[in-house]
């Protein structure tokens, strides 16, 4: 069902064999909290326990805080994770994303969208589209209408002309998952590639065939998988893992207390103790990454979110 010419997505590793890779892809918008560290640990465990490489990718197309990426890498290393160099930054790969956008455009699969966020919110959802989907306002503008909007100075985003309204993926923890696909943004109005495009292009280009990440991203996954198929790229194996919640059952946030490694070190915990806390949250007694790797069984992972009381230290947070 490839609509455009595939490009070389599979990297040979010299001897002809291809080695799949997993990855952790943080956005450098601040320090990682223990939930992010736990997701990174899981991504590492899934990759290394299946003989895969493990990459880190800095997703810096949006929300960059100076110094955050460096601190994120240092924290991952401090809890004992290792990865295969180089660490890639999305901001250095814009030409790759543009090339994918051009291939979709050449296949007639894109259109300019002049809508503001507000206009999209106010427009009724398309009659046959998924709830909250882009209603297709700019999908069939005439050349004259487009020229008029451009002349009015409205910055255009570029959207995918999607032929489907939903797509089904398979997830290691969630099984078959069907989710909405709309005319998603490929290039934002500010000219930057959209996350959904960049992630698909990067995973394929980097030989990533296993995507382990927080389950808040599960709803975006069908559209990413659909986009991959349109670009003739392989769809990776997915595992969307539960998030960490505070004692109120809300997503863990900075205001909850000692949520980053730095916060916890400041209270006198060691990186080893924080690693132990993460291992316990996964149901293991291991104290180091190699010990945990030896015991790791994805099928036994807790499926419910991890509840953490960040106000209390390691000894008070014994398990899932
Ligand atoms: N950069 C995204 C985040 O930090 C993760 C993207 C992904 O893992 O695909 O939420």
mmCIF file with all atom_site columns, C-alpha atoms in Angstrom, residues 28-208:
data_model
loop_
_atom_site.group_PDB
_atom_site.id
_atom_site.type_symbol
_atom_site.label_atom_id
_atom_site.label_alt_id
_atom_site.label_comp_id
_atom_site.label_asym_id
_atom_site.label_entity_id
_atom_site.label_seq_id
_atom_site.pdbx_PDB_ins_code
_atom_site.Cartn_x
_atom_site.Cartn_y
_atom_site.Cartn_z
_atom_site.occupancy
_atom_site.B_iso_or_equiv
_atom_site.pdbx_formal_charge
_atom_site.auth_seq_id
_atom_site.auth_comp_id
_atom_site.auth_asym_id
_atom_site.auth_atom_id
_atom_site.pdbx_PDB_model_num
ATOM 1   C CA . UNK A 1 28  ? 14.643  18.611 26.022 1.00 0.00 ? 28  UNK A CA 1
ATOM 2   C CA . UNK A 1 29  ? 12.019  20.785 27.666 1.00 0.00 ? 29  UNK A CA 1
ATOM 3   C CA . UNK A 1 30  ? 13.241  20.200 31.209 1.00 0.00 ? 30  UNK A CA 1
ATOM 4   C CA . UNK A 1 31  ? 14.690  17.562 33.505 1.00 0.00 ? 31  UNK A CA 1
ATOM 5   C CA . UNK A 1 32  ? 13.483  13.962 33.228 1.00 0.00 ? 32  UNK A CA 1
ATOM 6   C CA . UNK A 1 33  ? 11.282  12.917 36.126 1.00 0.00 ? 33  UNK A CA 1
ATOM 7   C CA . UNK A 1 34  ? 11.233  9.425  37.572 1.00 0.00 ? 34  UNK A CA 1
ATOM 8   C CA . UNK A 1 35  ? 8.402   8.438  35.220 1.00 0.00 ? 35  UNK A CA 1
ATOM 9   C CA . UNK A 1 36  ? 10.552  9.419  32.212 1.00 0.00 ? 36  UNK A CA 1
ATOM 10  C CA . UNK A 1 37  ? 13.528  7.587  33.728 1.00 0.00 ? 37  UNK A CA 1
ATOM 11  C CA . UNK A 1 38  ? 11.340  4.518  34.150 1.00 0.00 ? 38  UNK A CA 1
ATOM 12  C CA . UNK A 1 39  ? 10.208  4.715  30.512 1.00 0.00 ? 39  UNK A CA 1
ATOM 13  C CA . UNK A 1 40  ? 13.851  5.067  29.431 1.00 0.00 ? 40  UNK A CA 1
ATOM 14  C CA . UNK A 1 41  ? 14.782  2.037  31.536 1.00 0.00 ? 41  UNK A CA 1
ATOM 15  C CA . UNK A 1 42  ? 11.965  0.043  29.932 1.00 0.00 ? 42  UNK A CA 1
ATOM 16  C CA . UNK A 1 43  ? 13.024  1.095  26.428 1.00 0.00 ? 43  UNK A CA 1
ATOM 17  C CA . UNK A 1 44  ? 16.583  -0.016 27.270 1.00 0.00 ? 44  UNK A CA 1
ATOM 18  C CA . UNK A 1 45  ? 15.338  -3.327 28.728 1.00 0.00 ? 45  UNK A CA 1
ATOM 19  C CA . UNK A 1 46  ? 13.118  -4.095 25.725 1.00 0.00 ? 46  UNK A CA 1
ATOM 20  C CA . UNK A 1 47  ? 15.964  -3.308 23.321 1.00 0.00 ? 47  UNK A CA 1
ATOM 21  C CA . UNK A 1 48  ? 18.840  -5.045 25.052 1.00 0.00 ? 48  UNK A CA 1
ATOM 22  C CA . UNK A 1 49  ? 16.786  -8.112 26.106 1.00 0.00 ? 49  UNK A CA 1
ATOM 23  C CA . UNK A 1 50  ? 15.983  -8.708 22.427 1.00 0.00 ? 50  UNK A CA 1
ATOM 24  C CA . UNK A 1 51  ? 19.557  -8.205 21.228 1.00 0.00 ? 51  UNK A CA 1
ATOM 25  C CA . UNK A 1 52  ? 18.803  -4.821 19.736 1.00 0.00 ? 52  UNK A CA 1
ATOM 26  C CA . UNK A 1 53  ? 20.879  -1.688 19.604 1.00 0.00 ? 53  UNK A CA 1
ATOM 27  C CA . UNK A 1 54  ? 19.705  1.213  21.765 1.00 0.00 ? 54  UNK A CA 1
ATOM 28  C CA . UNK A 1 55  ? 19.733  4.836  20.608 1.00 0.00 ? 55  UNK A CA 1
ATOM 29  C CA . UNK A 1 56  ? 19.008  8.181  22.188 1.00 0.00 ? 56  UNK A CA 1
ATOM 30  C CA . UNK A 1 57  ? 17.407  10.889 20.085 1.00 0.00 ? 57  UNK A CA 1
ATOM 31  C CA . UNK A 1 58  ? 16.912  14.444 21.265 1.00 0.00 ? 58  UNK A CA 1
ATOM 32  C CA . UNK A 1 59  ? 13.569  15.700 19.964 1.00 0.00 ? 59  UNK A CA 1
ATOM 33  C CA . UNK A 1 60  ? 14.368  19.395 19.894 1.00 0.00 ? 60  UNK A CA 1
ATOM 34  C CA . UNK A 1 61  ? 11.998  20.727 17.234 1.00 0.00 ? 61  UNK A CA 1
ATOM 35  C CA . UNK A 1 62  ? 9.893   22.309 19.973 1.00 0.00 ? 62  UNK A CA 1
ATOM 36  C CA . UNK A 1 63  ? 10.124  23.454 23.606 1.00 0.00 ? 63  UNK A CA 1
ATOM 37  C CA . UNK A 1 64  ? 13.895  23.484 24.144 1.00 0.00 ? 64  UNK A CA 1
ATOM 38  C CA . UNK A 1 65  ? 15.316  24.522 27.498 1.00 0.00 ? 65  UNK A CA 1
ATOM 39  C CA . UNK A 1 66  ? 19.035  25.308 27.307 1.00 0.00 ? 66  UNK A CA 1
ATOM 40  C CA . UNK A 1 67  ? 21.148  22.631 29.015 1.00 0.00 ? 67  UNK A CA 1
ATOM 41  C CA . UNK A 1 68  ? 18.220  20.227 29.438 1.00 0.00 ? 68  UNK A CA 1
ATOM 42  C CA . UNK A 1 69  ? 19.436  17.671 26.872 1.00 0.00 ? 69  UNK A CA 1
ATOM 43  C CA . UNK A 1 70  ? 22.856  17.472 28.549 1.00 0.00 ? 70  UNK A CA 1
ATOM 44  C CA . UNK A 1 71  ? 21.262  16.958 31.959 1.00 0.00 ? 71  UNK A CA 1
ATOM 45  C CA . UNK A 1 72  ? 18.925  14.317 30.562 1.00 0.00 ? 72  UNK A CA 1
ATOM 46  C CA . UNK A 1 73  ? 21.862  12.311 29.190 1.00 0.00 ? 73  UNK A CA 1
ATOM 47  C CA . UNK A 1 74  ? 23.781  12.704 32.448 1.00 0.00 ? 74  UNK A CA 1
ATOM 48  C CA . UNK A 1 75  ? 20.799  11.451 34.479 1.00 0.00 ? 75  UNK A CA 1
ATOM 49  C CA . UNK A 1 76  ? 20.310  8.428  32.221 1.00 0.00 ? 76  UNK A CA 1
ATOM 50  C CA . UNK A 1 77  ? 24.003  7.570  32.577 1.00 0.00 ? 77  UNK A CA 1
ATOM 51  C CA . UNK A 1 78  ? 23.834  8.102  36.351 1.00 0.00 ? 78  UNK A CA 1
ATOM 52  C CA . UNK A 1 79  ? 21.168  5.420  36.779 1.00 0.00 ? 79  UNK A CA 1
ATOM 53  C CA . UNK A 1 80  ? 23.352  3.032  34.780 1.00 0.00 ? 80  UNK A CA 1
ATOM 54  C CA . UNK A 1 81  ? 21.883  3.125  31.280 1.00 0.00 ? 81  UNK A CA 1
ATOM 55  C CA . UNK A 1 82  ? 24.170  3.045  28.257 1.00 0.00 ? 82  UNK A CA 1
ATOM 56  C CA . UNK A 1 83  ? 23.446  3.624  24.580 1.00 0.00 ? 83  UNK A CA 1
ATOM 57  C CA . UNK A 1 84  ? 24.991  3.339  21.152 1.00 0.00 ? 84  UNK A CA 1
ATOM 58  C CA . UNK A 1 85  ? 26.466  6.606  19.853 1.00 0.00 ? 85  UNK A CA 1
ATOM 59  C CA . UNK A 1 86  ? 25.889  8.986  18.243 1.00 0.00 ? 86  UNK A CA 1
ATOM 60  C CA . UNK A 1 87  ? 23.098  10.797 20.046 1.00 0.00 ? 87  UNK A CA 1
ATOM 61  C CA . UNK A 1 88  ? 21.072  12.428 17.293 1.00 0.00 ? 88  UNK A CA 1
ATOM 62  C CA . UNK A 1 89  ? 19.352  15.809 17.524 1.00 0.00 ? 89  UNK A CA 1
ATOM 63  C CA . UNK A 1 90  ? 16.326  16.352 15.323 1.00 0.00 ? 90  UNK A CA 1
ATOM 64  C CA . UNK A 1 91  ? 17.234  19.995 14.683 1.00 0.00 ? 91  UNK A CA 1
ATOM 65  C CA . UNK A 1 92  ? 20.248  18.803 12.662 1.00 0.00 ? 92  UNK A CA 1
ATOM 66  C CA . UNK A 1 93  ? 18.116  16.610 10.392 1.00 0.00 ? 93  UNK A CA 1
ATOM 67  C CA . UNK A 1 94  ? 15.679  19.069 8.823  1.00 0.00 ? 94  UNK A CA 1
ATOM 68  C CA . UNK A 1 95  ? 16.655  18.123 5.254  1.00 0.00 ? 95  UNK A CA 1
ATOM 69  C CA . UNK A 1 96  ? 15.602  14.534 5.903  1.00 0.00 ? 96  UNK A CA 1
ATOM 70  C CA . UNK A 1 97  ? 12.133  15.590 7.023  1.00 0.00 ? 97  UNK A CA 1
ATOM 71  C CA . UNK A 1 98  ? 11.794  18.003 4.072  1.00 0.00 ? 98  UNK A CA 1
ATOM 72  C CA . UNK A 1 99  ? 12.704  15.168 1.686  1.00 0.00 ? 99  UNK A CA 1
ATOM 73  C CA . UNK A 1 100 ? 9.905   13.011 3.101  1.00 0.00 ? 100 UNK A CA 1
ATOM 74  C CA . UNK A 1 101 ? 7.461   15.931 2.837  1.00 0.00 ? 101 UNK A CA 1
ATOM 75  C CA . UNK A 1 102 ? 8.519   16.455 -0.763 1.00 0.00 ? 102 UNK A CA 1
ATOM 76  C CA . UNK A 1 103 ? 7.912   12.794 -1.590 1.00 0.00 ? 103 UNK A CA 1
ATOM 77  C CA . UNK A 1 104 ? 4.411   12.991 -0.139 1.00 0.00 ? 104 UNK A CA 1
ATOM 78  C CA . UNK A 1 105 ? 3.765   16.250 -1.983 1.00 0.00 ? 105 UNK A CA 1
ATOM 79  C CA . UNK A 1 106 ? 4.978   14.779 -5.279 1.00 0.00 ? 106 UNK A CA 1
ATOM 80  C CA . UNK A 1 107 ? 2.486   11.942 -4.758 1.00 0.00 ? 107 UNK A CA 1
ATOM 81  C CA . UNK A 1 108 ? -0.353  14.474 -4.301 1.00 0.00 ? 108 UNK A CA 1
ATOM 82  C CA . UNK A 1 109 ? -0.716  13.614 -0.630 1.00 0.00 ? 109 UNK A CA 1
ATOM 83  C CA . UNK A 1 110 ? -0.346  17.048 0.952  1.00 0.00 ? 110 UNK A CA 1
ATOM 84  C CA . UNK A 1 111 ? -2.165  20.365 1.013  1.00 0.00 ? 111 UNK A CA 1
ATOM 85  C CA . UNK A 1 112 ? -1.653  23.783 2.525  1.00 0.00 ? 112 UNK A CA 1
ATOM 86  C CA . UNK A 1 113 ? -3.808  24.653 5.525  1.00 0.00 ? 113 UNK A CA 1
ATOM 87  C CA . UNK A 1 114 ? -4.380  28.273 6.513  1.00 0.00 ? 114 UNK A CA 1
ATOM 88  C CA . UNK A 1 115 ? -6.623  27.621 9.512  1.00 0.00 ? 115 UNK A CA 1
ATOM 89  C CA . UNK A 1 116 ? -5.776  29.032 12.898 1.00 0.00 ? 116 UNK A CA 1
ATOM 90  C CA . UNK A 1 117 ? -5.983  26.791 15.941 1.00 0.00 ? 117 UNK A CA 1
ATOM 91  C CA . UNK A 1 118 ? -9.093  28.676 16.974 1.00 0.00 ? 118 UNK A CA 1
ATOM 92  C CA . UNK A 1 119 ? -10.805 28.154 13.631 1.00 0.00 ? 119 UNK A CA 1
ATOM 93  C CA . UNK A 1 120 ? -10.133 24.433 13.860 1.00 0.00 ? 120 UNK A CA 1
ATOM 94  C CA . UNK A 1 121 ? -11.584 24.254 17.361 1.00 0.00 ? 121 UNK A CA 1
ATOM 95  C CA . UNK A 1 122 ? -14.683 26.148 16.281 1.00 0.00 ? 122 UNK A CA 1
ATOM 96  C CA . UNK A 1 123 ? -15.306 24.146 13.092 1.00 0.00 ? 123 UNK A CA 1
ATOM 97  C CA . UNK A 1 124 ? -17.582 21.140 13.331 1.00 0.00 ? 124 UNK A CA 1
ATOM 98  C CA . UNK A 1 125 ? -15.863 17.801 13.031 1.00 0.00 ? 125 UNK A CA 1
ATOM 99  C CA . UNK A 1 126 ? -16.037 16.403 9.505  1.00 0.00 ? 126 UNK A CA 1
ATOM 100 C CA . UNK A 1 127 ? -19.252 14.378 9.051  1.00 0.00 ? 127 UNK A CA 1
ATOM 101 C CA . UNK A 1 128 ? -17.481 11.050 8.619  1.00 0.00 ? 128 UNK A CA 1
ATOM 102 C CA . UNK A 1 129 ? -14.275 11.867 10.443 1.00 0.00 ? 129 UNK A CA 1
ATOM 103 C CA . UNK A 1 130 ? -13.125 10.835 13.899 1.00 0.00 ? 130 UNK A CA 1
ATOM 104 C CA . UNK A 1 131 ? -14.004 13.043 16.878 1.00 0.00 ? 131 UNK A CA 1
ATOM 105 C CA . UNK A 1 132 ? -11.760 16.075 17.125 1.00 0.00 ? 132 UNK A CA 1
ATOM 106 C CA . UNK A 1 133 ? -10.296 15.450 13.685 1.00 0.00 ? 133 UNK A CA 1
ATOM 107 C CA . UNK A 1 134 ? -9.309  18.293 11.414 1.00 0.00 ? 134 UNK A CA 1
ATOM 108 C CA . UNK A 1 135 ? -12.547 19.078 9.543  1.00 0.00 ? 135 UNK A CA 1
ATOM 109 C CA . UNK A 1 136 ? -10.856 19.424 6.166  1.00 0.00 ? 136 UNK A CA 1
ATOM 110 C CA . UNK A 1 137 ? -11.581 23.156 5.741  1.00 0.00 ? 137 UNK A CA 1
ATOM 111 C CA . UNK A 1 138 ? -8.563  23.727 3.458  1.00 0.00 ? 138 UNK A CA 1
ATOM 112 C CA . UNK A 1 139 ? -8.515  20.303 1.813  1.00 0.00 ? 139 UNK A CA 1
ATOM 113 C CA . UNK A 1 140 ? -10.186 21.356 -1.420 1.00 0.00 ? 140 UNK A CA 1
ATOM 114 C CA . UNK A 1 141 ? -9.344  25.036 -1.761 1.00 0.00 ? 141 UNK A CA 1
ATOM 115 C CA . UNK A 1 142 ? -9.004  26.229 -5.340 1.00 0.00 ? 142 UNK A CA 1
ATOM 116 C CA . UNK A 1 143 ? -5.707  27.696 -6.508 1.00 0.00 ? 143 UNK A CA 1
ATOM 117 C CA . UNK A 1 144 ? -7.336  31.141 -6.368 1.00 0.00 ? 144 UNK A CA 1
ATOM 118 C CA . UNK A 1 145 ? -8.512  30.624 -2.793 1.00 0.00 ? 145 UNK A CA 1
ATOM 119 C CA . UNK A 1 146 ? -5.045  29.501 -1.761 1.00 0.00 ? 146 UNK A CA 1
ATOM 120 C CA . UNK A 1 147 ? -3.465  32.513 -3.453 1.00 0.00 ? 147 UNK A CA 1
ATOM 121 C CA . UNK A 1 148 ? -5.909  34.818 -1.664 1.00 0.00 ? 148 UNK A CA 1
ATOM 122 C CA . UNK A 1 149 ? -5.050  33.342 1.740  1.00 0.00 ? 149 UNK A CA 1
ATOM 123 C CA . UNK A 1 150 ? -1.333  33.494 1.046  1.00 0.00 ? 150 UNK A CA 1
ATOM 124 C CA . UNK A 1 151 ? -1.669  37.118 -0.019 1.00 0.00 ? 151 UNK A CA 1
ATOM 125 C CA . UNK A 1 152 ? -3.462  37.835 3.267  1.00 0.00 ? 152 UNK A CA 1
ATOM 126 C CA . UNK A 1 153 ? -0.210  36.793 4.930  1.00 0.00 ? 153 UNK A CA 1
ATOM 127 C CA . UNK A 1 154 ? -1.494  33.723 6.690  1.00 0.00 ? 154 UNK A CA 1
ATOM 128 C CA . UNK A 1 155 ? 1.342   31.260 7.314  1.00 0.00 ? 155 UNK A CA 1
ATOM 129 C CA . UNK A 1 156 ? 0.351   27.904 5.883  1.00 0.00 ? 156 UNK A CA 1
ATOM 130 C CA . UNK A 1 157 ? 0.846   24.584 7.575  1.00 0.00 ? 157 UNK A CA 1
ATOM 131 C CA . UNK A 1 158 ? 1.133   21.545 5.341  1.00 0.00 ? 158 UNK A CA 1
ATOM 132 C CA . UNK A 1 159 ? -1.242  18.654 6.007  1.00 0.00 ? 159 UNK A CA 1
ATOM 133 C CA . UNK A 1 160 ? -1.449  15.057 4.898  1.00 0.00 ? 160 UNK A CA 1
ATOM 134 C CA . UNK A 1 161 ? -4.295  14.252 2.535  1.00 0.00 ? 161 UNK A CA 1
ATOM 135 C CA . UNK A 1 162 ? -5.275  11.120 4.389  1.00 0.00 ? 162 UNK A CA 1
ATOM 136 C CA . UNK A 1 163 ? -7.255  8.412  2.602  1.00 0.00 ? 163 UNK A CA 1
ATOM 137 C CA . UNK A 1 164 ? -8.368  6.750  5.838  1.00 0.00 ? 164 UNK A CA 1
ATOM 138 C CA . UNK A 1 165 ? -10.071 7.813  9.067  1.00 0.00 ? 165 UNK A CA 1
ATOM 139 C CA . UNK A 1 166 ? -8.543  5.141  11.265 1.00 0.00 ? 166 UNK A CA 1
ATOM 140 C CA . UNK A 1 167 ? -5.696  2.638  11.314 1.00 0.00 ? 167 UNK A CA 1
ATOM 141 C CA . UNK A 1 168 ? -4.882  -0.381 13.466 1.00 0.00 ? 168 UNK A CA 1
ATOM 142 C CA . UNK A 1 169 ? -1.543  -1.140 15.068 1.00 0.00 ? 169 UNK A CA 1
ATOM 143 C CA . UNK A 1 170 ? -0.339  -3.978 17.258 1.00 0.00 ? 170 UNK A CA 1
ATOM 144 C CA . UNK A 1 171 ? 1.173   -3.171 20.622 1.00 0.00 ? 171 UNK A CA 1
ATOM 145 C CA . UNK A 1 172 ? 3.063   -5.551 22.874 1.00 0.00 ? 172 UNK A CA 1
ATOM 146 C CA . UNK A 1 173 ? 1.095   -4.436 25.945 1.00 0.00 ? 173 UNK A CA 1
ATOM 147 C CA . UNK A 1 174 ? -2.181  -3.192 24.442 1.00 0.00 ? 174 UNK A CA 1
ATOM 148 C CA . UNK A 1 175 ? -2.695  -5.758 21.668 1.00 0.00 ? 175 UNK A CA 1
ATOM 149 C CA . UNK A 1 176 ? -4.595  -4.589 18.585 1.00 0.00 ? 176 UNK A CA 1
ATOM 150 C CA . UNK A 1 177 ? -5.210  -0.866 18.883 1.00 0.00 ? 177 UNK A CA 1
ATOM 151 C CA . UNK A 1 178 ? -7.355  1.038  16.425 1.00 0.00 ? 178 UNK A CA 1
ATOM 152 C CA . UNK A 1 179 ? -7.154  4.795  16.442 1.00 0.00 ? 179 UNK A CA 1
ATOM 153 C CA . UNK A 1 180 ? -8.121  7.883  14.499 1.00 0.00 ? 180 UNK A CA 1
ATOM 154 C CA . UNK A 1 181 ? -6.154  9.199  11.537 1.00 0.00 ? 181 UNK A CA 1
ATOM 155 C CA . UNK A 1 182 ? -6.997  12.645 10.230 1.00 0.00 ? 182 UNK A CA 1
ATOM 156 C CA . UNK A 1 183 ? -5.286  15.071 7.884  1.00 0.00 ? 183 UNK A CA 1
ATOM 157 C CA . UNK A 1 184 ? -2.426  15.517 10.316 1.00 0.00 ? 184 UNK A CA 1
ATOM 158 C CA . UNK A 1 185 ? 0.052   18.384 10.111 1.00 0.00 ? 185 UNK A CA 1
ATOM 159 C CA . UNK A 1 186 ? 3.363   17.495 8.439  1.00 0.00 ? 186 UNK A CA 1
ATOM 160 C CA . UNK A 1 187 ? 4.973   20.931 8.485  1.00 0.00 ? 187 UNK A CA 1
ATOM 161 C CA . UNK A 1 188 ? 3.878   23.538 10.968 1.00 0.00 ? 188 UNK A CA 1
ATOM 162 C CA . UNK A 1 189 ? 2.976   27.087 10.079 1.00 0.00 ? 189 UNK A CA 1
ATOM 163 C CA . UNK A 1 190 ? 6.383   28.202 11.403 1.00 0.00 ? 190 UNK A CA 1
ATOM 164 C CA . UNK A 1 191 ? 8.092   25.982 8.814  1.00 0.00 ? 191 UNK A CA 1
ATOM 165 C CA . UNK A 1 192 ? 9.268   23.316 11.249 1.00 0.00 ? 192 UNK A CA 1
ATOM 166 C CA . UNK A 1 193 ? 8.444   19.657 10.631 1.00 0.00 ? 193 UNK A CA 1
ATOM 167 C CA . UNK A 1 194 ? 5.725   18.270 12.875 1.00 0.00 ? 194 UNK A CA 1
ATOM 168 C CA . UNK A 1 195 ? 6.554   15.688 15.539 1.00 0.00 ? 195 UNK A CA 1
ATOM 169 C CA . UNK A 1 196 ? 4.428   12.965 13.896 1.00 0.00 ? 196 UNK A CA 1
ATOM 170 C CA . UNK A 1 197 ? 6.407   13.255 10.666 1.00 0.00 ? 197 UNK A CA 1
ATOM 171 C CA . UNK A 1 198 ? 9.858   13.595 12.227 1.00 0.00 ? 198 UNK A CA 1
ATOM 172 C CA . UNK A 1 199 ? 9.421   10.597 14.502 1.00 0.00 ? 199 UNK A CA 1
ATOM 173 C CA . UNK A 1 200 ? 8.380   8.352  11.605 1.00 0.00 ? 200 UNK A CA 1
ATOM 174 C CA . UNK A 1 201 ? 11.236  9.516  9.370  1.00 0.00 ? 201 UNK A CA 1
ATOM 175 C CA . UNK A 1 202 ? 13.817  9.224  12.145 1.00 0.00 ? 202 UNK A CA 1
ATOM 176 C CA . UNK A 1 203 ? 12.823  5.789  13.378 1.00 0.00 ? 203 UNK A CA 1
ATOM 177 C CA . UNK A 1 204 ? 13.030  4.375  9.861  1.00 0.00 ? 204 UNK A CA 1
ATOM 178 C CA . UNK A 1 205 ? 16.231  6.213  8.958  1.00 0.00 ? 205 UNK A CA 1
ATOM 179 C CA . UNK A 1 206 ? 17.939  5.121  12.176 1.00 0.00 ? 206 UNK A CA 1
ATOM 180 C CA . UNK A 1 207 ? 16.898  1.475  11.780 1.00 0.00 ? 207 UNK A CA 1
ATOM 181 C CA . UNK A 1 208 ? 14.627  1.646  14.843 1.00 0.00 ? 208 UNK A CA 1
#
